[in-house]
Amino acid sequence: MTMAHPHPTLHPARPLEPPEWPHCGRDATAADPVGCRGVHLSGHTACLAHLTRAERDAYLTGLGPGSHIDHRGTTFAEPLLAALLDALRTPTEALRLGFANFGSAVFESEARFDAAVFDRGASFERADFLETAVFHSACFKGNARFESATFGGRAMFEMAVFEELALFDSVTFQQEAGFSQATFKDIATFETAAFEGNADFEYADFEDGAKFSSASFERRARFKSATLGEIVRFDEVTFKERAVFESAVFGYIAIFESAIFAGEADFRSAAVQHHALFHSVTFRGAARFEAATFGGDLRFDRASFERPDHLGPFVCAGRVGLSGAVFGGPVTLSFAARRVECRRTHWTSTAEIRLRYATTDFSHLFVVSPLTLVAEAAPFALSDGRTLEEEAFAGAPDTRVRLVSLRGADTRHLVLADIDLSGCLFTGAVHLDRIRLEGVCILDTAPRRPRRWGHGPRFTPRRTLAEEHHWRAGRPGAARGWNRAVLLGAGQVGPAQLEPVYRALRKAQEDAGNQPWAADFAYGEREMRRHDRTGTTRAERGLLHAYWLLSGYGLRASRALGWLAASIVLTVLLLMWAGIPQDSPKQEAASRVPAGGGTVTFEIGETSPRNPTGDRFTGERFEKSLDVALGALVFRSSGQPLTTAGGYIELASRVSQPLLLGLAVLAVRNRVRR
């Protein structure tokens, strides 16, 4: 008499059609006309569970280690299964079977096949394990078939060895599935399998690859330190909780196309869960993540991509971590993410990173070939012509890509295209004079506001580095408008550190022919020299201050023209006040008669200019003064008679005004040339 199974709800609905083998048929009812589906034993018309005790004992006595057994559809209670397995043990208690066929069998209690050796393989297709199934250290020397089986309890395959095919397609694991340290010497397939509990494949060795296509992992999936063979497929797989592939090794190709890594990241807290961990993973070939979706974080920290070609496009609602990763070949990375961390990433060949929405960090980046960071304007196109869906970013205000740090990075081969650099930290980067900025890159600007009494100065409009904002915002009595929000992480940065950064960026833009940007960086460079009290002498600071005051370091034409206009006005006023004589000089004739007689000598000269008195600001005096001032602008003498003071005034204007005009012309040239 068979035992009533303890978990009837775990049984899948049995088909009404009879099985393909001669079956027992006991306990048939109107609801179940097929009855017992156990296969007839040879020479009997019943299954093992429905034999008489004498018939069962006779059958078990005829078995021995390595015997082939066929118990398809049979229901096993604990005493019956234990008796069967005991008949197959060697004198040393080792369990050894030939070919074992348990297709559609039902195991009502714990099924223990630990350390069993299946010499010709085994079939557990559509089998029901209502309690724990233990295959710990089992060895399948032939094919191991578990298709469509259901494990109602834990499925324990730790350290099992599968020498030929291991087929777990459409299997349902309702509790924990343990395959840690298992060895799969041939292909292992878990296509459309359902892992409803934790799935543990730690240190598993898939020598020839594995297929998990369309499988679903309801709880945690662990593949830590697993060796995943030549070809491994996780396409269209759903990971509803954490997926851990830390230190795993992938062979020729790893396919995660259209995979879904669900989970939501809480961006209000710094402790965001990492829902897809590929930390320290090795990809010896291609890594395919096209159209994959990550609901939380994706971490490739310290991963090694030995022969990559492209990664993505995919969508990550959290952050993509590539810090410490090494890319050993040409690669294109394409994805939409909230944040991308590339700190200490090592690129040994040409690479292109195409991003959307992301804030990225390139601190301590190392590149030996051109690396291009591009902000992608339109959604990514997939290989089949479809457009990558970006539901995670629905309602996002813009698709801008922001770079926040280049500190410690080697930028000699770095190209930035259409990147927002308004919050980027540049100090500490090397070879900035060789960085390339393409497209429409954005930098922060100096604050501008109307000049009002008591509201501080109005700053010259120009492109500025975020670190200058940090420095100015942190100074005592700092003017409003400098960005204090990005002060965190700036460190101790001042004019001495910013001056070489501005100089290097100026040279890079000059080499690229971008003179307007080069002019702004030149302005910033001189501003930092003017404020640097450690590396710039007082005399040099004084000269720079005068240069800044007169013409904005030869870069602000309006300032030079303003001073020129003021100089002309001042010259005119001074000439009208003291430079134009009271009256025009008159000619005078004087005669001189020698004492002894003789020829009379006449001397004709002009009277000396008299200092003006009375009303000095008349229209006539203005015209004469303006003529003198404009003549001095082009080194031309007006020919006007001047007082002694007027001569000095004209001399000063003939020195200052052409200088200011030259500074204005120079500033215009620096702003408009390309």
XYZ file of C-alpha atoms in Angstrom:
674
model
C 0.000 0.000 0.000
C 1.473 3.278 -1.024
C 1.767 6.236 1.330
C -0.415 9.298 0.816
C 1.878 11.988 -0.420
C 2.220 14.857 2.081
C 2.045 17.735 -0.416
C -0.704 16.968 -2.912
C -0.690 20.542 -4.181
C 2.843 20.027 -5.496
C 1.674 17.462 -8.028
C 1.223 18.934 -11.464
C -2.049 18.134 -13.171
C -1.694 14.644 -14.619
C -2.662 14.185 -18.255
C -5.788 12.160 -18.951
C -4.052 10.265 -21.733
C -2.338 7.005 -20.747
C 1.474 6.915 -20.889
C 3.310 5.459 -23.867
C 4.527 2.442 -21.913
C 2.485 -0.491 -20.545
C 1.279 0.895 -17.251
C -0.062 -0.527 -14.025
C -3.497 1.126 -14.045
C -4.224 0.457 -10.360
C -6.437 2.869 -8.400
C -8.163 4.166 -11.538
C -11.192 6.378 -10.856
C -13.679 8.365 -12.862
C -11.594 11.454 -12.259
C -8.387 9.605 -13.147
C -9.277 6.804 -15.563
C -5.607 6.045 -16.237
C -4.780 5.156 -12.632
C -1.247 4.234 -11.689
C 1.156 5.098 -14.472
C 3.960 2.878 -13.257
C 5.563 0.772 -15.955
C 5.079 -3.004 -15.855
C 8.042 -4.865 -14.544
C 9.282 -7.568 -16.863
C 7.143 -10.661 -16.439
C 4.518 -8.796 -14.395
C 1.417 -6.706 -15.027
C 2.064 -4.224 -12.234
C 4.660 -1.630 -11.320
C 7.178 -2.050 -8.533
C 4.929 -0.207 -6.065
C 2.008 -2.588 -6.655
C 3.814 -5.930 -6.683
C 3.166 -8.338 -3.866
C 5.844 -8.468 -1.177
C 7.130 -11.784 -2.468
C 7.268 -10.534 -6.059
C 9.048 -7.365 -4.955
C 11.596 -9.259 -2.881
C 12.276 -11.588 -5.784
C 12.804 -8.638 -8.116
C 15.122 -6.815 -5.721
C 17.116 -9.951 -5.080
C 17.816 -10.207 -8.790
C 19.365 -6.739 -8.879
C 22.996 -5.902 -8.217
C 25.440 -3.031 -8.609
C 25.324 -1.688 -12.170
C 21.914 -3.175 -13.021
C 19.677 -1.359 -15.510
C 16.347 -0.352 -14.013
C 13.154 1.013 -15.535
C 10.563 2.482 -13.179
C 8.837 5.065 -15.309
C 5.703 6.540 -13.758
C 6.202 4.626 -10.495
C 5.352 6.246 -7.162
C 8.065 5.805 -4.549
C 7.566 6.107 -0.827
C 10.658 6.176 1.368
C 10.795 2.424 2.246
C 10.350 1.351 -1.358
C 13.053 3.664 -2.735
C 15.469 2.734 0.073
C 14.958 -0.976 -0.647
C 15.533 -0.455 -4.362
C 18.736 1.532 -3.856
C 20.051 -0.901 -1.249
C 19.779 -3.686 -3.828
C 22.087 -1.674 -6.108
C 24.872 -1.010 -3.616
C 28.301 -2.591 -3.715
C 29.764 -4.378 -0.680
C 31.392 -1.051 0.241
C 27.959 0.650 0.306
C 28.616 2.545 -2.914
C 25.475 3.049 -4.980
C 25.957 1.987 -8.600
C 23.373 1.829 -11.360
C 23.495 0.965 -15.018
C 20.886 2.955 -16.972
C 18.230 4.255 -14.599
C 14.920 5.309 -16.071
C 12.683 7.168 -13.615
C 10.734 9.163 -16.200
C 7.444 10.546 -14.740
C 8.174 8.826 -11.426
C 6.842 10.356 -8.211
C 9.115 10.512 -5.154
C 6.857 11.165 -2.174
C 9.631 11.380 0.402
C 13.291 12.344 0.377
C 15.085 10.853 -2.611
C 18.740 10.179 -1.789
C 21.030 9.439 -4.714
C 24.103 10.985 -3.094
C 27.404 9.548 -4.366
C 25.494 7.368 -6.830
C 27.221 6.300 -10.051
C 24.991 6.043 -13.135
C 27.146 3.983 -15.511
C 24.899 4.456 -18.541
C 23.158 7.662 -17.540
C 19.732 8.313 -16.111
C 16.366 9.697 -17.081
C 14.170 11.608 -14.631
C 12.032 13.323 -17.291
C 8.787 14.724 -15.876
C 9.593 13.191 -12.503
C 8.038 14.702 -9.342
C 10.256 15.104 -6.274
C 7.864 16.108 -3.496
C 10.604 16.371 -0.883
C 14.347 16.945 -0.979
C 16.245 15.312 -3.826
C 19.876 14.582 -2.993
C 22.344 13.909 -5.829
C 25.353 15.139 -3.881
C 28.609 13.846 -5.483
C 26.629 11.720 -7.941
C 28.326 10.740 -11.201
C 26.360 10.497 -14.452
C 28.552 8.663 -16.976
C 25.861 8.822 -19.617
C 23.217 11.410 -20.417
C 21.378 12.845 -17.430
C 17.828 13.775 -18.413
C 15.649 15.805 -16.066
C 13.472 17.636 -18.599
C 10.158 18.942 -17.197
C 10.871 17.456 -13.783
C 9.493 19.170 -10.679
C 11.512 19.508 -7.478
C 9.086 20.385 -4.684
C 11.834 20.323 -2.054
C 15.493 21.185 -2.263
C 17.444 19.856 -5.235
C 21.009 19.132 -4.118
C 23.542 18.407 -6.877
C 26.680 19.714 -5.113
C 29.885 18.211 -6.528
C 27.917 16.068 -8.962
C 29.704 15.063 -12.176
C 27.913 14.981 -15.531
C 30.195 13.332 -18.093
C 27.750 13.615 -20.980
C 24.683 15.742 -21.663
C 22.907 17.223 -18.653
C 19.361 18.159 -19.637
C 17.300 20.232 -17.190
C 15.053 21.980 -19.714
C 11.693 23.184 -18.340
C 12.515 21.909 -14.872
C 10.754 23.573 -11.928
C 12.829 24.059 -8.778
C 10.294 25.160 -6.157
C 12.913 25.501 -3.453
C 16.684 25.782 -3.399
C 18.638 24.350 -6.331
C 22.223 23.547 -5.343
C 24.800 22.864 -8.073
C 27.878 24.290 -6.347
C 31.128 22.631 -7.453
C 29.247 20.474 -9.940
C 31.131 19.477 -13.097
C 29.461 19.416 -16.502
C 31.845 17.882 -19.040
C 29.386 18.185 -21.910
C 26.624 20.664 -22.696
C 24.280 21.472 -19.824
C 20.886 22.870 -20.723
C 18.460 24.627 -18.378
C 16.289 26.240 -21.046
C 12.934 27.572 -19.760
C 13.768 26.191 -16.306
C 12.042 27.883 -13.365
C 14.154 28.472 -10.258
C 11.628 29.545 -7.615
C 14.110 29.357 -4.744
C 17.778 30.290 -4.549
C 19.939 28.861 -7.328
C 23.520 28.088 -6.382
C 26.100 27.320 -9.095
C 29.160 28.519 -7.164
C 32.396 27.010 -8.461
C 30.466 24.924 -10.973
C 32.467 23.902 -14.030
C 30.658 23.921 -17.384
C 33.477 22.633 -19.560
C 31.606 22.702 -22.863
C 29.126 25.475 -22.161
C 25.599 25.848 -20.900
C 22.185 27.017 -22.034
C 19.863 28.880 -19.699
C 17.794 30.521 -22.437
C 14.383 31.783 -21.223
C 14.950 30.447 -17.731
C 13.599 32.392 -14.764
C 15.257 32.958 -11.399
C 12.731 34.121 -8.811
C 15.283 34.432 -6.005
C 19.037 34.856 -5.817
C 21.156 33.258 -8.548
C 24.816 32.625 -7.683
C 27.435 31.697 -10.268
C 30.394 32.910 -8.226
C 33.734 31.529 -9.487
C 31.948 29.291 -11.982
C 33.658 28.251 -15.212
C 31.059 28.658 -17.909
C 32.705 26.968 -20.882
C 32.978 27.938 -24.520
C 29.414 29.079 -25.180
C 26.968 30.030 -22.475
C 23.506 31.367 -23.201
C 21.427 33.446 -20.817
C 19.351 35.105 -23.533
C 15.842 36.125 -22.473
C 16.530 34.958 -18.929
C 14.733 36.746 -16.081
C 16.579 37.401 -12.824
C 14.053 38.793 -10.356
C 16.558 39.224 -7.535
C 20.335 39.387 -7.379
C 22.413 37.669 -10.026
C 25.968 37.033 -8.847
C 28.650 36.057 -11.366
C 31.588 37.267 -9.299
C 34.948 35.819 -10.457
C 33.247 33.615 -13.045
C 35.078 32.741 -16.276
C 33.293 32.861 -19.629
C 34.820 31.202 -22.680
C 34.319 31.944 -26.372
C 31.001 33.765 -26.090
C 28.605 34.782 -23.315
C 25.108 35.667 -24.473
C 22.789 37.721 -22.259
C 20.711 39.218 -25.060
C 17.254 40.429 -23.968
C 17.909 39.214 -20.443
C 15.975 40.954 -17.672
C 17.714 41.702 -14.400
C 14.772 42.973 -12.376
C 14.837 44.824 -9.117
C 14.576 48.453 -8.195
C 17.453 50.585 -6.948
C 16.759 53.065 -4.152
C 18.634 56.203 -5.205
C 17.710 58.009 -1.999
C 20.258 55.892 -0.156
C 23.938 55.372 -0.850
C 23.530 51.666 -0.061
C 22.077 50.654 -3.400
C 21.825 46.916 -3.932
C 23.810 45.480 -6.817
C 21.344 43.328 -8.727
C 23.818 42.084 -11.343
C 27.325 41.383 -10.098
C 30.025 40.557 -12.637
C 32.793 41.621 -10.267
C 36.231 40.240 -11.334
C 34.650 38.220 -14.140
C 36.792 37.091 -17.078
C 35.301 37.229 -20.571
C 37.735 35.401 -22.834
C 35.587 36.108 -25.870
C 32.571 38.208 -26.767
C 30.039 39.378 -24.174
C 26.598 39.937 -25.721
C 24.199 42.068 -23.669
C 22.121 43.524 -26.487
C 18.638 44.651 -25.376
C 19.259 43.483 -21.802
C 17.480 45.385 -19.033
C 18.898 46.011 -15.559
C 16.505 47.301 -12.926
C 19.271 47.942 -10.377
C 23.055 48.198 -10.497
C 25.339 46.363 -12.902
C 28.901 45.859 -11.699
C 31.813 44.865 -13.930
C 34.432 46.087 -11.431
C 37.847 44.530 -12.112
C 36.363 42.424 -14.896
C 38.634 41.339 -17.742
C 37.392 41.559 -21.337
C 40.138 39.776 -23.275
C 38.676 39.863 -26.794
C 35.653 42.144 -26.721
C 33.919 43.578 -29.755
C 30.868 45.316 -28.338
C 28.977 45.523 -25.080
C 25.326 46.505 -25.409
C 23.266 48.360 -26.205
C 21.330 47.800 -22.990
C 19.429 49.779 -20.355
C 20.486 50.053 -16.717
C 18.213 51.934 -14.319
C 21.014 52.081 -11.730
C 24.746 52.417 -12.167
C 27.155 50.539 -14.407
C 30.443 49.854 -12.644
C 33.529 49.391 -14.810
C 36.090 50.500 -12.243
C 39.300 48.532 -12.544
C 38.066 46.659 -15.627
C 40.545 45.776 -18.374
C 39.621 45.790 -22.066
C 42.121 43.842 -24.142
C 40.839 44.671 -27.641
C 38.788 47.121 -29.718
C 35.327 47.535 -28.248
C 32.185 49.634 -28.467
C 30.108 50.127 -25.322
C 26.534 51.340 -25.761
C 24.032 51.744 -22.977
C 21.602 54.048 -21.241
C 22.308 54.313 -17.519
C 21.988 56.728 -14.631
C 25.651 56.537 -13.711
C 28.773 54.948 -15.206
C 31.915 54.500 -13.125
C 35.148 53.980 -15.045
C 37.668 54.653 -12.302
C 41.058 53.038 -13.004
C 39.706 51.344 -16.114
C 42.444 50.088 -18.430
C 41.928 50.337 -22.195
C 44.649 48.683 -24.283
C 43.059 49.254 -27.683
C 40.722 51.598 -29.520
C 37.390 51.965 -27.761
C 34.191 53.951 -28.061
C 31.688 54.536 -25.267
C 28.255 55.719 -26.390
C 25.979 56.744 -23.543
C 22.597 58.244 -22.807
C 21.419 59.932 -19.591
C 24.551 58.905 -17.702
C 26.738 60.703 -15.202
C 30.186 59.171 -15.600
C 33.463 59.178 -13.686
C 36.790 58.680 -15.514
C 39.121 59.131 -12.532
C 42.569 57.539 -13.003
C 41.633 56.327 -16.466
C 44.445 54.678 -18.438
C 44.338 54.490 -22.229
C 47.011 53.628 -24.796
C 44.816 54.073 -27.891
C 42.064 56.522 -28.801
C 39.086 56.354 -26.451
C 35.965 58.258 -27.446
C 33.131 59.170 -25.087
C 30.033 60.175 -27.034
C 26.604 61.342 -25.913
C 24.119 59.510 -28.112
C 21.282 61.787 -29.185
C 18.757 59.164 -30.343
C 17.752 55.815 -28.790
C 20.062 52.955 -29.704
C 19.224 50.806 -32.688
C 19.335 47.029 -32.219
C 20.770 44.548 -34.713
C 17.296 43.517 -35.863
C 16.323 47.098 -36.711
C 14.219 47.701 -33.592
C 14.851 50.571 -31.207
C 16.041 49.884 -27.679
C 13.218 50.614 -25.231
C 14.066 52.962 -22.375
C 11.099 52.647 -20.035
C 13.342 53.148 -17.008
C 14.036 56.704 -18.183
C 10.527 57.700 -19.133
C 10.044 61.334 -18.222
C 13.768 62.053 -17.886
C 14.366 65.773 -18.560
C 17.166 65.246 -21.054
C 19.606 62.684 -22.394
C 22.755 64.649 -21.581
C 25.868 62.762 -20.568
C 27.792 64.393 -17.730
C 31.448 63.739 -16.957
C 32.226 64.491 -13.302
C 35.902 63.641 -12.945
C 39.115 63.169 -14.901
C 41.345 63.283 -11.851
C 44.455 61.187 -12.274
C 43.418 60.159 -15.796
C 45.805 59.903 -18.732
C 43.944 61.925 -21.355
C 46.439 61.898 -24.223
C 44.127 59.681 -26.336
C 40.782 60.823 -24.925
C 38.095 62.302 -27.181
C 34.929 63.807 -25.686
C 31.991 64.527 -27.975
C 28.834 66.393 -26.911
C 29.614 65.908 -23.208
C 28.499 68.127 -20.327
C 31.716 69.088 -18.501
C 30.184 71.748 -16.269
C 30.831 69.688 -13.127
C 34.004 67.896 -14.227
C 37.112 67.887 -12.018
C 40.276 68.202 -14.115
C 43.095 68.716 -11.615
C 45.442 65.755 -11.409
C 44.816 64.648 -14.985
C 47.903 64.278 -17.183
C 48.412 65.189 -20.847
C 45.417 67.522 -20.844
C 47.127 69.435 -23.640
C 46.260 66.504 -25.934
C 42.626 65.994 -24.995
C 40.096 66.571 -27.786
C 36.693 68.177 -27.307
C 34.355 67.595 -30.230
C 30.786 68.550 -30.994
C 28.900 70.627 -28.446
C 30.674 70.182 -25.137
C 29.392 72.239 -22.203
C 31.435 73.946 -19.513
C 30.277 75.993 -16.561
C 30.395 79.777 -16.886
C 31.261 82.652 -14.605
C 28.190 84.119 -12.897
C 26.661 87.172 -14.523
C 24.262 89.653 -13.013
C 23.540 93.397 -13.245
C 25.979 95.613 -11.417
C 24.274 97.052 -8.375
C 25.643 98.782 -5.354
C 26.248 96.347 -2.532
C 25.846 93.249 -4.701
C 29.486 92.644 -5.620
C 31.222 92.728 -8.984
C 30.024 91.591 -12.332
C 32.284 88.823 -13.666
C 33.510 88.586 -17.213
C 31.466 85.997 -19.148
C 33.677 83.026 -19.949
C 33.883 79.241 -19.701
C 35.221 78.121 -16.354
C 36.217 74.882 -14.692
C 34.134 73.464 -11.877
C 37.158 73.624 -9.593
C 37.403 77.389 -10.023
C 33.818 77.527 -8.804
C 34.850 75.377 -5.825
C 37.744 77.656 -5.004
C 35.892 80.944 -5.394
C 32.831 79.697 -3.537
C 35.015 78.660 -0.610
C 36.829 81.988 -0.246
C 35.888 84.310 2.637
C 33.342 86.825 1.438
C 32.809 84.943 -1.811
C 30.538 86.641 -4.314
C 27.202 85.064 -5.047
C 26.800 82.939 -8.143
C 29.784 80.648 -7.782
C 28.641 77.060 -7.536
C 28.769 75.738 -3.986
C 26.731 72.623 -4.804
C 29.681 70.883 -6.454
C 32.138 71.734 -3.683
C 32.190 68.146 -2.356
C 35.104 66.111 -3.633
C 37.068 69.090 -4.861
C 39.788 68.746 -2.241
C 42.387 71.452 -1.666
C 42.438 73.089 -5.069
C 43.517 76.676 -5.612
C 45.058 78.943 -8.257
C 48.411 77.123 -8.148
C 46.725 73.858 -9.172
C 44.275 75.386 -11.646
C 46.760 77.485 -13.625
C 48.508 74.498 -15.325
C 45.115 72.910 -16.025
C 43.887 76.011 -17.827
C 47.201 76.254 -19.694
C 47.024 72.659 -20.907
C 43.415 73.019 -22.016
C 44.282 76.258 -23.825
C 47.011 74.499 -25.771
C 44.681 71.624 -26.650
C 42.105 74.040 -28.046
C 44.705 76.045 -29.929
C 45.968 72.865 -31.573
C 42.372 72.025 -32.494
C 41.834 75.516 -33.958
C 39.093 76.389 -31.473
C 40.225 79.913 -30.649
C 37.159 81.104 -28.686
C 37.560 78.248 -26.220
C 41.334 78.735 -26.184
C 40.767 82.421 -25.366
C 38.556 81.535 -22.397
C 41.106 79.043 -21.083
C 43.871 81.631 -21.569
C 41.800 84.079 -19.517
C 41.395 81.492 -16.784
C 45.107 80.705 -16.826
C 46.032 84.356 -16.259
C 43.332 84.782 -13.655
C 44.857 81.955 -11.658
C 48.348 83.448 -12.027
C 47.011 86.796 -10.832
C 45.494 85.226 -7.718
C 48.360 82.817 -6.995
C 50.314 84.121 -4.012
C 52.710 81.173 -3.867
C 54.152 80.874 -7.374
C 53.664 84.415 -8.719
C 55.720 87.367 -7.479
C 54.093 90.581 -6.313
C 55.481 92.524 -9.285
C 54.160 89.955 -11.737
C 50.780 90.003 -10.044
C 50.763 93.775 -10.347
C 51.477 93.617 -14.075
C 48.820 90.954 -14.551
C 46.339 93.057 -12.597
C 47.007 96.033 -14.872
C 46.751 93.816 -17.941
C 43.439 92.419 -16.644
C 42.127 95.856 -15.782
C 42.948 97.416 -19.156
C 41.915 94.686 -21.578
C 41.013 91.468 -19.796
C 44.450 90.017 -20.620
C 44.128 91.134 -24.243
C 40.954 89.077 -24.610
C 38.177 91.560 -23.872
C 37.833 94.130 -26.662
C 34.986 95.957 -24.929
C 37.165 96.652 -21.913
C 40.030 98.019 -24.016
C 37.641 100.108 -26.124
C 36.021 101.426 -22.961
C 39.370 102.522 -21.604
C 40.222 104.006 -25.025
C 37.005 106.012 -25.044
C 37.658 107.131 -21.479
C 41.206 108.123 -22.444
C 39.962 110.209 -25.378
C 37.334 111.910 -23.218
C 39.874 112.596 -20.479
C 42.367 113.950 -23.024
C 39.742 116.274 -24.477
C 38.721 117.512 -21.032
C 42.302 118.074 -19.918
C 43.156 119.899 -23.127
C 40.102 122.094 -22.785
C 41.059 122.802 -19.185
C 44.767 123.481 -19.503
C 46.145 122.409 -22.868
C 44.587 124.803 -25.372
C 46.028 128.373 -25.000
C 43.853 131.395 -24.242
C 44.382 132.915 -27.681
C 45.973 131.757 -30.844
C 49.619 132.831 -30.953
C 50.241 136.104 -32.954
C 53.218 137.021 -35.055
C 55.379 139.922 -33.786
C 58.068 141.916 -35.663
C 61.003 143.466 -33.790
C 63.724 145.728 -35.331
C 67.252 146.076 -34.190
C 69.572 148.947 -35.312
C 73.265 148.421 -34.767
C 74.972 151.100 -32.578
C 77.365 152.286 -35.281
C 74.671 152.456 -37.879
C 74.242 150.137 -40.744
C 71.604 147.590 -41.720
C 68.419 147.367 -39.742
C 67.499 143.743 -38.717
C 63.850 142.659 -38.370
C 62.942 139.494 -36.265
C 59.493 137.923 -36.744
C 58.180 135.388 -34.143
C 55.086 134.211 -32.324
C 53.919 135.131 -28.954
C 54.124 132.390 -26.291
C 50.829 130.468 -25.648
C 49.063 131.867 -22.653
C 47.369 129.610 -20.142
C 43.625 129.780 -20.504
C 41.433 131.825 -18.228
C 37.745 132.434 -18.039
C 35.303 130.095 -19.786
C 37.388 127.154 -20.973
C 34.650 124.719 -22.108
C 33.535 126.300 -25.346
C 32.681 124.689 -28.653
C 35.803 126.086 -30.331
C 38.082 124.740 -27.621
C 36.292 121.347 -27.783
C 36.918 121.039 -31.528
C 40.589 121.835 -31.108
C 40.958 119.393 -28.188
C 39.151 116.594 -30.072
C 41.386 117.127 -33.083
C 44.472 116.782 -30.884
C 43.102 113.668 -29.134
C 42.129 111.867 -32.353
C 45.429 112.758 -33.935
C 47.287 111.240 -31.006
C 45.326 107.989 -31.531
C 47.135 107.403 -34.850
C 50.438 109.096 -33.988
C 49.475 112.206 -36.001
C 50.280 115.700 -34.853
C 47.346 118.043 -35.058
C 49.540 121.137 -35.489
C 47.522 122.901 -32.821
C 49.471 125.252 -30.571
C 49.397 123.921 -27.030
C 50.409 125.114 -23.651
C 53.233 123.405 -21.847
C 50.718 121.263 -19.993
C 48.935 120.535 -23.254
C 52.174 119.210 -24.747
C 52.531 116.712 -21.936
C 48.879 115.748 -22.242
C 49.277 115.125 -25.966
C 52.435 113.085 -25.367
C 50.671 110.883 -22.818
C 47.716 110.311 -25.125
C 50.002 109.445 -28.071
C 51.455 106.652 -25.913
C 48.330 105.300 -24.190
C 45.673 105.506 -26.871
C 47.451 103.490 -29.623
C 48.300 100.900 -26.963
C 44.662 100.565 -25.943
C 43.588 100.441 -29.590
C 46.090 97.657 -30.222
C 44.804 95.689 -27.235
C 41.245 96.029 -28.546
C 42.256 94.810 -32.019
C 44.159 91.896 -30.470
C 41.146 90.926 -28.356
C 38.823 90.984 -31.373
C 41.242 88.820 -33.334
C 41.493 86.285 -30.495
C 37.720 85.976 -30.286
C 36.885 85.605 -33.968
C 39.730 83.615 -35.484
C 39.414 79.867 -35.906
